[in-house]
Structures are given as C-alpha cells and as structure tokens.
mmCIF file of C-alpha atoms and ligand atoms in Angstrom:
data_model
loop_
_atom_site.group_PDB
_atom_site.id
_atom_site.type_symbol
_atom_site.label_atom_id
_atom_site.label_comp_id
_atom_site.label_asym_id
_atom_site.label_seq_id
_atom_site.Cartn_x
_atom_site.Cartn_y
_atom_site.Cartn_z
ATOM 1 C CA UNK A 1 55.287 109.665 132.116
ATOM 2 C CA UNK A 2 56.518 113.111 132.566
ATOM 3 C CA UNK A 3 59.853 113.773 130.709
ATOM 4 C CA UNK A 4 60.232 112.820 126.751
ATOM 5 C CA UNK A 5 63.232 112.252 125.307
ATOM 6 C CA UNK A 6 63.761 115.381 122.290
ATOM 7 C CA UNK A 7 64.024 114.398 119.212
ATOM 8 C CA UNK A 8 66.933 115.778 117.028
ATOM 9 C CA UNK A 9 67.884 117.088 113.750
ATOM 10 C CA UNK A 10 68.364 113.939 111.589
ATOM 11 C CA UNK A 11 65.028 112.071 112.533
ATOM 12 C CA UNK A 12 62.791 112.143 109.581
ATOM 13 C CA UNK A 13 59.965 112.701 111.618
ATOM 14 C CA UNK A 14 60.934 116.033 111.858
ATOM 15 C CA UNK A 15 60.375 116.653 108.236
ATOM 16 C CA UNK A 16 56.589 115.083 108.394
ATOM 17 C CA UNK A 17 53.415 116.785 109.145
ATOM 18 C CA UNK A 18 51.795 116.418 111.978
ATOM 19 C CA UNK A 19 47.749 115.607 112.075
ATOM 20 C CA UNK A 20 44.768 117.656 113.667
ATOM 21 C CA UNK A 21 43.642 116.327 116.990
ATOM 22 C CA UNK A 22 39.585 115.638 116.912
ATOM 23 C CA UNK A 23 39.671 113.479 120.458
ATOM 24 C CA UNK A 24 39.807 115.729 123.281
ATOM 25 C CA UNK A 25 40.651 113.171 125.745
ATOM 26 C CA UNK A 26 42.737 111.753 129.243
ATOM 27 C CA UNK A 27 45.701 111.102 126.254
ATOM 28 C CA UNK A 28 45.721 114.655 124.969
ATOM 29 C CA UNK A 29 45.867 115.969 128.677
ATOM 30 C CA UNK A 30 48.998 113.827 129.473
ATOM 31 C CA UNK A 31 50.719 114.794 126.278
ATOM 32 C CA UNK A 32 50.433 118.774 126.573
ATOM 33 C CA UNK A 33 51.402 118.067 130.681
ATOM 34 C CA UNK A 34 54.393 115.812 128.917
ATOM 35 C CA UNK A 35 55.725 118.505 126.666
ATOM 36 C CA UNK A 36 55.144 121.374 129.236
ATOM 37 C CA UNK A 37 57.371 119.167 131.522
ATOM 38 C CA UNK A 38 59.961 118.514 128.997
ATOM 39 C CA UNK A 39 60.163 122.088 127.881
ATOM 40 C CA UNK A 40 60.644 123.892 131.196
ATOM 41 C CA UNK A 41 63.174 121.024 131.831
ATOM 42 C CA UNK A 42 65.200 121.532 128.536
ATOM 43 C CA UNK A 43 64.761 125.312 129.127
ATOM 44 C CA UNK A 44 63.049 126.402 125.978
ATOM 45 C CA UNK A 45 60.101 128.640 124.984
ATOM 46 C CA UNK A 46 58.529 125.952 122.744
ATOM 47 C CA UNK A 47 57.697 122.697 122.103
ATOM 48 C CA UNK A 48 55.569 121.128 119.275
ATOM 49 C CA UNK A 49 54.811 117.491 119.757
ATOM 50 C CA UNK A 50 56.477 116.064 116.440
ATOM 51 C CA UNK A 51 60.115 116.968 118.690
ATOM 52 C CA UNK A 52 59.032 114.472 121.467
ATOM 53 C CA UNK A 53 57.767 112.303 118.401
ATOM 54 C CA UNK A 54 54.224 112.423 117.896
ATOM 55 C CA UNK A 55 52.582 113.748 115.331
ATOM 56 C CA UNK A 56 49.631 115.344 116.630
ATOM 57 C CA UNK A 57 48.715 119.394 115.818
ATOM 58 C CA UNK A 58 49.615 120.508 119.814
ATOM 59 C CA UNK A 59 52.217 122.872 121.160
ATOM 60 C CA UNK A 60 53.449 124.006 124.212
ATOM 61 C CA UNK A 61 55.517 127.596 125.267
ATOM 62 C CA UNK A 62 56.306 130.098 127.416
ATOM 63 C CA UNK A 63 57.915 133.435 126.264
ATOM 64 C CA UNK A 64 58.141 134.460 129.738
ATOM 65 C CA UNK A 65 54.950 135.805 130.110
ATOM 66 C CA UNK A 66 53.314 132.570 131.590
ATOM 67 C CA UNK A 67 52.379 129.018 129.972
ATOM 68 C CA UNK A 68 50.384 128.456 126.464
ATOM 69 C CA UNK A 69 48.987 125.267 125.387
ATOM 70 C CA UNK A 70 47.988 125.352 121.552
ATOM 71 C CA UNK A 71 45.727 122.373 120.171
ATOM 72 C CA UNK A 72 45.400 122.829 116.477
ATOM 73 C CA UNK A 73 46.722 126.187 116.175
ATOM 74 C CA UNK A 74 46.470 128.382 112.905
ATOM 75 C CA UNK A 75 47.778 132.029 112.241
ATOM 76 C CA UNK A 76 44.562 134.207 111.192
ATOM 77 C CA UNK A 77 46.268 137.366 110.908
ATOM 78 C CA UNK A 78 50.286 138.761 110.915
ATOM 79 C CA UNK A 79 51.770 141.997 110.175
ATOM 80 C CA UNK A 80 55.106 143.813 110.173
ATOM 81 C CA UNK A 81 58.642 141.903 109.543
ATOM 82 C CA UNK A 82 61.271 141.104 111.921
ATOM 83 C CA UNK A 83 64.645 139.784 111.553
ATOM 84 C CA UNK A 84 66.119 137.674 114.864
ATOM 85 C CA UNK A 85 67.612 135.288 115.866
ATOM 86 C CA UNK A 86 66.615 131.993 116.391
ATOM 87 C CA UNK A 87 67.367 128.034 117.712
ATOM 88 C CA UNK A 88 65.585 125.281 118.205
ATOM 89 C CA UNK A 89 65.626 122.581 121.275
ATOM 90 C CA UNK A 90 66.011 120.159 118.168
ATOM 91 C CA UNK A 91 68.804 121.544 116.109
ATOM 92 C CA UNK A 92 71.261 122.090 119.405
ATOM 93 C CA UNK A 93 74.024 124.344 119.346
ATOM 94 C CA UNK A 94 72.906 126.209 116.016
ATOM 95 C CA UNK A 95 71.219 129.769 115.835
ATOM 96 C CA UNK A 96 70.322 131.727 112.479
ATOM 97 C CA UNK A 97 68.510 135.151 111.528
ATOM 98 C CA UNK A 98 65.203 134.486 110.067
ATOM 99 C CA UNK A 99 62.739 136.760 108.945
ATOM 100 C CA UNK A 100 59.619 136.656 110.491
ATOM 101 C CA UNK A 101 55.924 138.824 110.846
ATOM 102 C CA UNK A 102 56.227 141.349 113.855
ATOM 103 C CA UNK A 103 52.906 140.757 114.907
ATOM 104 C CA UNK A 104 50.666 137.740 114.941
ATOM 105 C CA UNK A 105 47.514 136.698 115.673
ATOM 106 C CA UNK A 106 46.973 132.517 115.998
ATOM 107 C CA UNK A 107 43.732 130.908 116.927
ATOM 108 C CA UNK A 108 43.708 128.176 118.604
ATOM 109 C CA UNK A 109 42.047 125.440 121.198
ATOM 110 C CA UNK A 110 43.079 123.808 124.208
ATOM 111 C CA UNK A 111 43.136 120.250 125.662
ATOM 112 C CA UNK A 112 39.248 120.821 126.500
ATOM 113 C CA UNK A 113 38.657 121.740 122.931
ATOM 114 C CA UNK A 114 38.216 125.643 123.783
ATOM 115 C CA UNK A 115 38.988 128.112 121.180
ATOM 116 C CA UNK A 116 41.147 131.071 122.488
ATOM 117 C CA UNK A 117 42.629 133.808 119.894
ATOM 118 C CA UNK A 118 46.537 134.863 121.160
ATOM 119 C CA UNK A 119 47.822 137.919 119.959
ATOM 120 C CA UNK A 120 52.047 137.931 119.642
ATOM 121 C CA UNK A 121 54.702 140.417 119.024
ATOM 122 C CA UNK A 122 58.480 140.133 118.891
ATOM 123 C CA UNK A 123 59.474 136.637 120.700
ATOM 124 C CA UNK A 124 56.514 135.536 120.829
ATOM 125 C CA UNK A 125 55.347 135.798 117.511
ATOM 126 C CA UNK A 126 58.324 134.250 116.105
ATOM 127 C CA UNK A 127 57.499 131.689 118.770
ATOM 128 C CA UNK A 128 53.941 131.229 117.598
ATOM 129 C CA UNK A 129 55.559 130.898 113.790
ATOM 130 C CA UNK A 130 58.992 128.709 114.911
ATOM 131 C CA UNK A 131 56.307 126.073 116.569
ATOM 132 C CA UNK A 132 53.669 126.065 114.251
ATOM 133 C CA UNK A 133 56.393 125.531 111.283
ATOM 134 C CA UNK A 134 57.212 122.527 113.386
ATOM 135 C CA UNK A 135 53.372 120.978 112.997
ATOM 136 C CA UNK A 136 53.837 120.914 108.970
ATOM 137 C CA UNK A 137 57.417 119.557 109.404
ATOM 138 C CA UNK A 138 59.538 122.925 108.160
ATOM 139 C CA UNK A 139 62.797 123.542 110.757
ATOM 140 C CA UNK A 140 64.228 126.955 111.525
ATOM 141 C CA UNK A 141 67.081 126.445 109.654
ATOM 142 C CA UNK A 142 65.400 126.244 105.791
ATOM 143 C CA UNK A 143 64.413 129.954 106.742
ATOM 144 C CA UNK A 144 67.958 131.393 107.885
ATOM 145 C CA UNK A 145 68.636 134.193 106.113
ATOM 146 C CA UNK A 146 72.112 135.071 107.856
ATOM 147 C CA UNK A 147 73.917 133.924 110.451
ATOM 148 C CA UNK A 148 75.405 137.056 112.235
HETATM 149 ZN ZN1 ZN B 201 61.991 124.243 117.210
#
C-alpha cells in the first residue's frame, strides 16, 4: 500500500476515539510501515492512525532523534509545563501555543506486542501528548492558548 491519503480537519473521524489493538498481526505491521511512510513523506514528526483513517490505538514519529512506533500508548508519568508552538499534518497551515508537561514518560508496545517505556522532553513530549490526544479524538487546536 505504502502512502495514505491524510485526513483533514472537517472529517468527523477526527473527533472519535480510536480502539486498543489486541491482534498483533501481518495487518498491524503494514499499518505502522503505512503511517511511517506517509509521515516522512508529508514531513511531520507524528502520525496517529485515526489521520490516515483508522481507528486503531497506534502511532508513528520521529522528533529527529530516530523512528518510534507506539501500539497502545499511555502517559505513566509527566512533569514540568511548557508553552510552544504547535501544528498538525491535519489542520494545515494553522499553528497555536499550547501548554503542555515538559517531561513525559509514555509506555507503550510495538507491532510485536513488546512493552518499551519512552522518556520525552521538549518536542518530543509535546509529540508524545499532540499524538496520543489524537487516539481519544482531541485536536491541537481545542488546547491553543495563544497564537503568537
Ligand atoms: Zn496532529
């Protein structure tokens, strides 16, 4: 399959929450290599699945410090605030301040069922929070606080 069309602000899938994955399977593998394809190509750090239209509990990014896949991730810890800025591959053209935890920690598995825990900080813990927002259907720009 490779590339997947992104879905965009307007589809009401957007706004829905996206299920845990329980089948570890051939299907799961394709998706993740799907949305790691479509990411890179789109030039973004992250990708939940709901923006290439399924809802499933799996996200894909890359902060520049090399390539995540998150199956079923959940923050267990976060600390500290930060205020940045922010877009989203679905919302094109718009960026906002949010306010978000400096630090996170997320557990999560990956497309083998694996747990891993990922420690964040600065773009990649608002990445970590941006995607998994995504997975219960909340967008970037409910939680702009300013737009300077
Ligand atoms: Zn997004």
């Amino acid at each position: 399959m490779g590339y997947r069309e992104i879905v965009k602000v307007g589809d009401p899938v957007l706004k829905k929450t996206s299920r845990k994955v329980e089948k570890f399977d051939e299907k799961l593998a394709r998706l993740i290599d799907d949305m790691k394809e479509t990411m890179y190509k789109a030039e973004g750090v992250g990708l939940a699945a709901v923006q290439v239209g399924v809802l499933r509990r799996v996200v894909v990014l890359d902060c520049g410090d090399g390539f995540k896949e998150l199956v079923n991730p959940v923050i267990i810890e976060e600390d500290g605030v930060q205020e940045e800025q922010e877009g989203c591959l679905s919302v094109p053209g718009e960026y906002g301040i949010t306010r978000r935890p400096a630090t996170v920690k997320v557990q999560a598995q990956d497309r083998n069922g694996k747990w891993h825990v990922y420690k964040g900080a600065g773009l990649l813990a608002r990445c970590f929070c941006h995607e998994i927002d995504h997975l219960d259907g909340i967008l970037f720009t409910q939680k702009v606080i300013r737009k300077d």
